[in-house]
Every structure is written in structure tokens, then in C-alpha cells.
Amino acid sequence: KPIGQQIAPLPAERVTTAACFERVGVDIIGHFNCVDEGITKKRYCLLFTCLLSRGSHLEMVLDKSADEVISGIRRTIARRGKFQFLYYDNAKEFKRSEKEINSLWKDIDLQKVSHRLSAEGVTFDYNVPRASHKAGVFERIVGLARRILEAKMSKDRCTTWELMTLFCSCELFLNMRPLARTSESQTENI
């Protein structure tokens, strides 16, 4: 009798019907060096990924303070609608980038962010170590966004406004990609 691999059920946040950007994963990308008025400043990107549609939204934050992250989340809510569920990536299972990701999140007071936004009805969850089945949904999109942004940033120095425009261009590119394999033939089943 052959033994098959038993697959765990997907988390409810990923399979329950909801509107786009009601259930969101968020990660931070950066830092990006910008030159404003002759002064080099570090800027960061909050990358939001819809857990159902894989739609992306990139939001610039000027620093990693809790107030700036809350402002970035609020700007995203103003454009994409209110979240029901916000999933932070802890990313401890990605050994290669553990130091980088931990250094990005260490300065952000996540409890302050959670407390402020939970009063507005947003549920929070954090990725646990070695739970790639949860974070894998948006880590792929984070990797794509990083490659796009790093390729462009390696060539040019830009201002904060130009970086914001680059984030919008990257978001457009990420949201134009097909969600499934495409075919040249219109009669072929996918």
C-alpha cells in the first residue's frame, strides 16, 4: 500500500473569502539611501501583500519608528481599504537573511503598533520560526520587489520623491504579473 504525504490545511486567512487587502502580510525592505539637499538619508519600504489575491502595495517610511510605521499602515488603509488581518513576518526560518531582517524590525516597537491599530479592529499575527507555509505567500513577492529595487538603486542615486516614484513603478510591475501559468492558445485549458 503506497504511503502519500499528508498535507496540512492552509490557514483560514488564506482560504476564506474576503475582499482584496482585507487580509494582508507585511514586510519591511531597506534601507535605501536617498540624497536630499546634499544629505544622504536612509529610507525604508513597507511591502503589503494581499494573502488572497497576491496583490502588492509598497509604502515608503522615512524611518523605523513605531509612529512612522503606523503612519505607513494608515496611508495604505486609506488607499486599499481597512485590514481585518495583518500578518507580520518574523522570518527566522530564512537563515541567510536572519540578521538583516532582525535588524530591520528590531527598532520598531511592534507592540505599540499592534495596540494602536487593534483598537481599530485589526487582528495581528506574527510568523513563528520554521513556519514557511505561512510567510511563503508574501516572501516570494518580497524577493521580487527587492531584486527590482536593488537593480534600479545600484545604478542611480535618487531623492526621496524619486524613490517614492520607483516604489510605485515596482508596485505596478508586481501587480501586472500573471497569477497562474498563461498559454498562447486561447483554447488550451490551464
GROMACS .gro file of C-alpha atoms in nm:
model
  190
    1LYS     CA    1   0.000   0.000   0.000
    2PRO     CA    2   0.167   0.329  -0.107
    3ILE     CA    3   0.210   0.597   0.156
    4GLY     CA    4   0.132   0.951   0.044
    5GLN     CA    5   0.244   1.270   0.202
    6GLN     CA    6  -0.019   1.424   0.420
    7ILE     CA    7  -0.055   1.796   0.355
    8ALA     CA    8  -0.159   2.029   0.634
    9PRO     CA    9  -0.461   2.250   0.568
   10LEU     CA   10  -0.395   2.608   0.461
   11PRO     CA   11  -0.450   2.879   0.723
   12ALA     CA   12  -0.806   3.015   0.731
   13GLU     CA   13  -0.679   3.365   0.646
   14ARG     CA   14  -0.570   3.236   0.304
   15VAL     CA   15  -0.877   3.038   0.202
   16THR     CA   16  -1.175   3.224   0.349
   17THR     CA   17  -1.342   3.460   0.104
   18ALA     CA   18  -1.267   3.828   0.163
   19ALA     CA   19  -1.217   4.149  -0.033
   20CYS     CA   20  -0.870   4.237  -0.162
   21PHE     CA   21  -0.635   4.371   0.104
   22GLU     CA   22  -0.859   4.269   0.395
   23ARG     CA   23  -0.604   4.001   0.489
   24VAL     CA   24  -0.251   4.128   0.444
   25GLY     CA   25   0.107   4.020   0.506
   26VAL     CA   26   0.360   4.298   0.566
   27ASP     CA   27   0.737   4.302   0.549
   28ILE     CA   28   0.997   4.578   0.556
   29ILE     CA   29   1.255   4.625   0.283
   30GLY     CA   30   1.553   4.852   0.301
   31HIS     CA   31   1.735   5.062   0.372
   32PHE     CA   32   1.760   5.273   0.058
   33ASN     CA   33   1.999   5.569   0.050
   34CYS     CA   34   1.844   5.889  -0.081
   35VAL     CA   35   2.015   6.223  -0.129
   36ASP     CA   36   1.802   6.520  -0.028
   37GLU     CA   37   1.958   6.867  -0.022
   38GLY     CA   38   2.305   6.710  -0.031
   39ILE     CA   39   2.241   6.491   0.274
   40THR     CA   40   2.223   6.111   0.244
   41LYS     CA   41   1.923   5.968   0.432
   42LYS     CA   42   1.801   5.611   0.485
   43ARG     CA   43   1.450   5.527   0.367
   44TYR     CA   44   1.252   5.204   0.406
   45CYS     CA   45   0.967   5.032   0.224
   46LEU     CA   46   0.670   4.858   0.383
   47LEU     CA   47   0.557   4.591   0.139
   48PHE     CA   48   0.196   4.479   0.184
   49THR     CA   49   0.078   4.162   0.010
   50CYS     CA   50  -0.286   4.053  -0.006
   51LEU     CA   51  -0.294   3.696   0.125
   52LEU     CA   52  -0.575   3.602  -0.116
   53SER     CA   53  -0.504   3.783  -0.445
   54ARG     CA   54  -0.124   3.830  -0.411
   55GLY     CA   55  -0.174   4.198  -0.491
   56SER     CA   56   0.109   4.422  -0.368
   57HIS     CA   57   0.132   4.770  -0.222
   58LEU     CA   58   0.462   4.946  -0.146
   59GLU     CA   59   0.463   5.230   0.104
   60MET     CA   60   0.763   5.444   0.190
   61VAL     CA   61   0.852   5.511   0.553
   62LEU     CA   62   1.114   5.768   0.644
   63ASP     CA   63   1.249   5.573   0.941
   64LYS     CA   64   1.171   5.265   1.152
   65SER     CA   65   0.994   5.440   1.440
   66ALA     CA   66   0.661   5.296   1.553
   67ASP     CA   67   0.485   5.623   1.465
   68GLU     CA   68   0.625   5.617   1.110
   69VAL     CA   69   0.523   5.250   1.062
   70ILE     CA   70   0.173   5.329   1.193
   71SER     CA   71   0.153   5.622   0.951
   72GLY     CA   72   0.261   5.394   0.665
   73ILE     CA   73  -0.006   5.140   0.760
   74ARG     CA   74  -0.269   5.414   0.782
   75ARG     CA   75  -0.175   5.552   0.438
   76THR     CA   76  -0.213   5.202   0.297
   77ILE     CA   77  -0.551   5.160   0.464
   78ALA     CA   78  -0.662   5.495   0.315
   79ARG     CA   79  -0.575   5.370  -0.036
   80ARG     CA   80  -0.656   4.997  -0.015
   81GLY     CA   81  -0.930   4.977   0.248
   82LYS     CA   82  -0.934   4.861   0.608
   83PHE     CA   83  -0.749   4.542   0.701
   84GLN     CA   84  -0.918   4.271   0.901
   85PHE     CA   85  -0.599   4.074   0.948
   86LEU     CA   86  -0.236   4.192   0.941
   87TYR     CA   87   0.042   3.935   0.939
   88TYR     CA   88   0.397   4.041   1.030
   89ASP     CA   89   0.688   3.839   0.905
   90ASN     CA   90   0.932   3.728   1.174
   91ALA     CA   91   1.144   3.549   0.912
   92LYS     CA   92   1.360   3.347   1.148
   93GLU     CA   93   1.336   3.047   0.916
   94PHE     CA   94   1.535   3.229   0.648
   95LYS     CA   95   1.882   3.173   0.795
   96ARG     CA   96   2.069   3.362   0.524
   97SER     CA   97   1.881   3.686   0.582
   98GLU     CA   98   1.803   3.648   0.952
   99LYS     CA   99   2.046   3.917   1.069
  100GLU     CA  100   1.931   4.167   0.808
  101ILE     CA  101   1.560   4.116   0.873
  102ASN     CA  102   1.601   4.116   1.251
  103SER     CA  103   1.797   4.441   1.232
  104LEU     CA  104   1.516   4.596   1.027
  105TRP     CA  105   1.240   4.502   1.272
  106LYS     CA  106   1.436   4.544   1.599
  107ASP     CA  107   1.390   4.922   1.615
  108ILE     CA  108   1.015   4.906   1.555
  109ASP     CA  109   0.801   4.876   1.865
  110LEU     CA  110   0.555   4.620   1.727
  111GLN     CA  111   0.354   4.614   2.049
  112LYS     CA  112   0.288   4.987   2.016
  113VAL     CA  113   0.187   4.942   1.651
  114SER     CA  114  -0.040   4.645   1.736
  115HIS     CA  115  -0.200   4.823   2.032
  116ARG     CA  116  -0.280   5.137   1.831
  117LEU     CA  117  -0.429   4.952   1.536
  118SER     CA  118  -0.607   4.674   1.729
  119ALA     CA  119  -0.828   4.946   1.874
  120GLU     CA  120  -0.948   4.991   1.515
  121GLY     CA  121  -1.045   4.622   1.481
  122VAL     CA  122  -0.733   4.488   1.309
  123THR     CA  123  -0.622   4.137   1.413
  124PHE     CA  124  -0.247   4.072   1.422
  125ASP     CA  125  -0.037   3.760   1.390
  126TYR     CA  126   0.338   3.706   1.379
  127ASN     CA  127   0.520   3.439   1.187
  128VAL     CA  128   0.677   3.175   1.409
  129PRO     CA  129   1.018   3.024   1.331
  130ARG     CA  130   1.016   2.743   1.074
  131ALA     CA  131   0.662   2.819   0.957
  132SER     CA  132   0.737   2.895   0.594
  133HIS     CA  133   0.392   2.771   0.490
  134LYS     CA  134   0.257   3.096   0.635
  135ALA     CA  135   0.516   3.352   0.523
  136GLY     CA  136   0.590   3.193   0.187
  137VAL     CA  137   0.285   3.364   0.041
  138PHE     CA  138   0.445   3.705   0.060
  139GLU     CA  139   0.815   3.622   0.086
  140ARG     CA  140   0.822   3.543  -0.286
  141ILE     CA  141   0.683   3.887  -0.364
  142VAL     CA  142   0.930   4.046  -0.119
  143GLY     CA  143   1.214   3.877  -0.309
  144LEU     CA  144   1.085   4.004  -0.644
  145ALA     CA  145   1.046   4.358  -0.511
  146ARG     CA  146   1.397   4.353  -0.363
  147ARG     CA  147   1.551   4.243  -0.691
  148ILE     CA  148   1.367   4.514  -0.885
  149LEU     CA  149   1.452   4.792  -0.637
  150GLU     CA  150   1.814   4.690  -0.584
  151ALA     CA  151   1.875   4.669  -0.960
  152LYS     CA  152   1.747   5.022  -1.011
  153MET     CA  153   1.908   5.166  -0.698
  154SER     CA  154   2.250   5.024  -0.786
  155LYS     CA  155   2.262   5.243  -1.098
  156ASP     CA  156   2.133   5.576  -0.972
  157ARG     CA  157   2.127   5.789  -0.662
  158CYS     CA  158   1.784   5.934  -0.614
  159THR     CA  159   1.587   6.172  -0.398
  160THR     CA  160   1.311   6.064  -0.162
  161TRP     CA  161   1.048   6.169  -0.421
  162GLU     CA  162   1.220   5.970  -0.694
  163LEU     CA  163   1.235   5.666  -0.465
  164MET     CA  164   0.862   5.703  -0.397
  165THR     CA  165   0.804   5.702  -0.774
  166LEU     CA  166   1.026   5.395  -0.807
  167PHE     CA  167   0.816   5.218  -0.540
  168CYS     CA  168   0.502   5.293  -0.745
  169SER     CA  169   0.667   5.160  -1.062
  170CYS     CA  170   0.776   4.844  -0.878
  171GLU     CA  171   0.421   4.801  -0.744
  172LEU     CA  172   0.284   4.830  -1.097
  173PHE     CA  173   0.529   4.566  -1.222
  174LEU     CA  174   0.445   4.327  -0.936
  175ASN     CA  175   0.070   4.365  -0.987
  176MET     CA  176   0.091   4.310  -1.364
  177ARG     CA  177   0.238   3.960  -1.335
  178PRO     CA  178   0.001   3.670  -1.403
  179LEU     CA  179  -0.124   3.473  -1.105
  180ALA     CA  180  -0.117   3.144  -1.296
  181ARG     CA  181   0.060   2.991  -1.594
  182THR     CA  182  -0.052   3.151  -1.917
  183SER     CA  183  -0.092   2.996  -2.260
  184GLU     CA  184  -0.054   3.127  -2.613
  185SER     CA  185  -0.355   2.924  -2.725
  186GLN     CA  186  -0.699   3.051  -2.628
  187THR     CA  187  -0.846   2.700  -2.649
  188GLU     CA  188  -0.593   2.531  -2.420
  189ASN     CA  189  -0.711   2.463  -2.067
  190ILE     CA  190  -0.483   2.595  -1.797
   0.00000   0.00000   0.00000
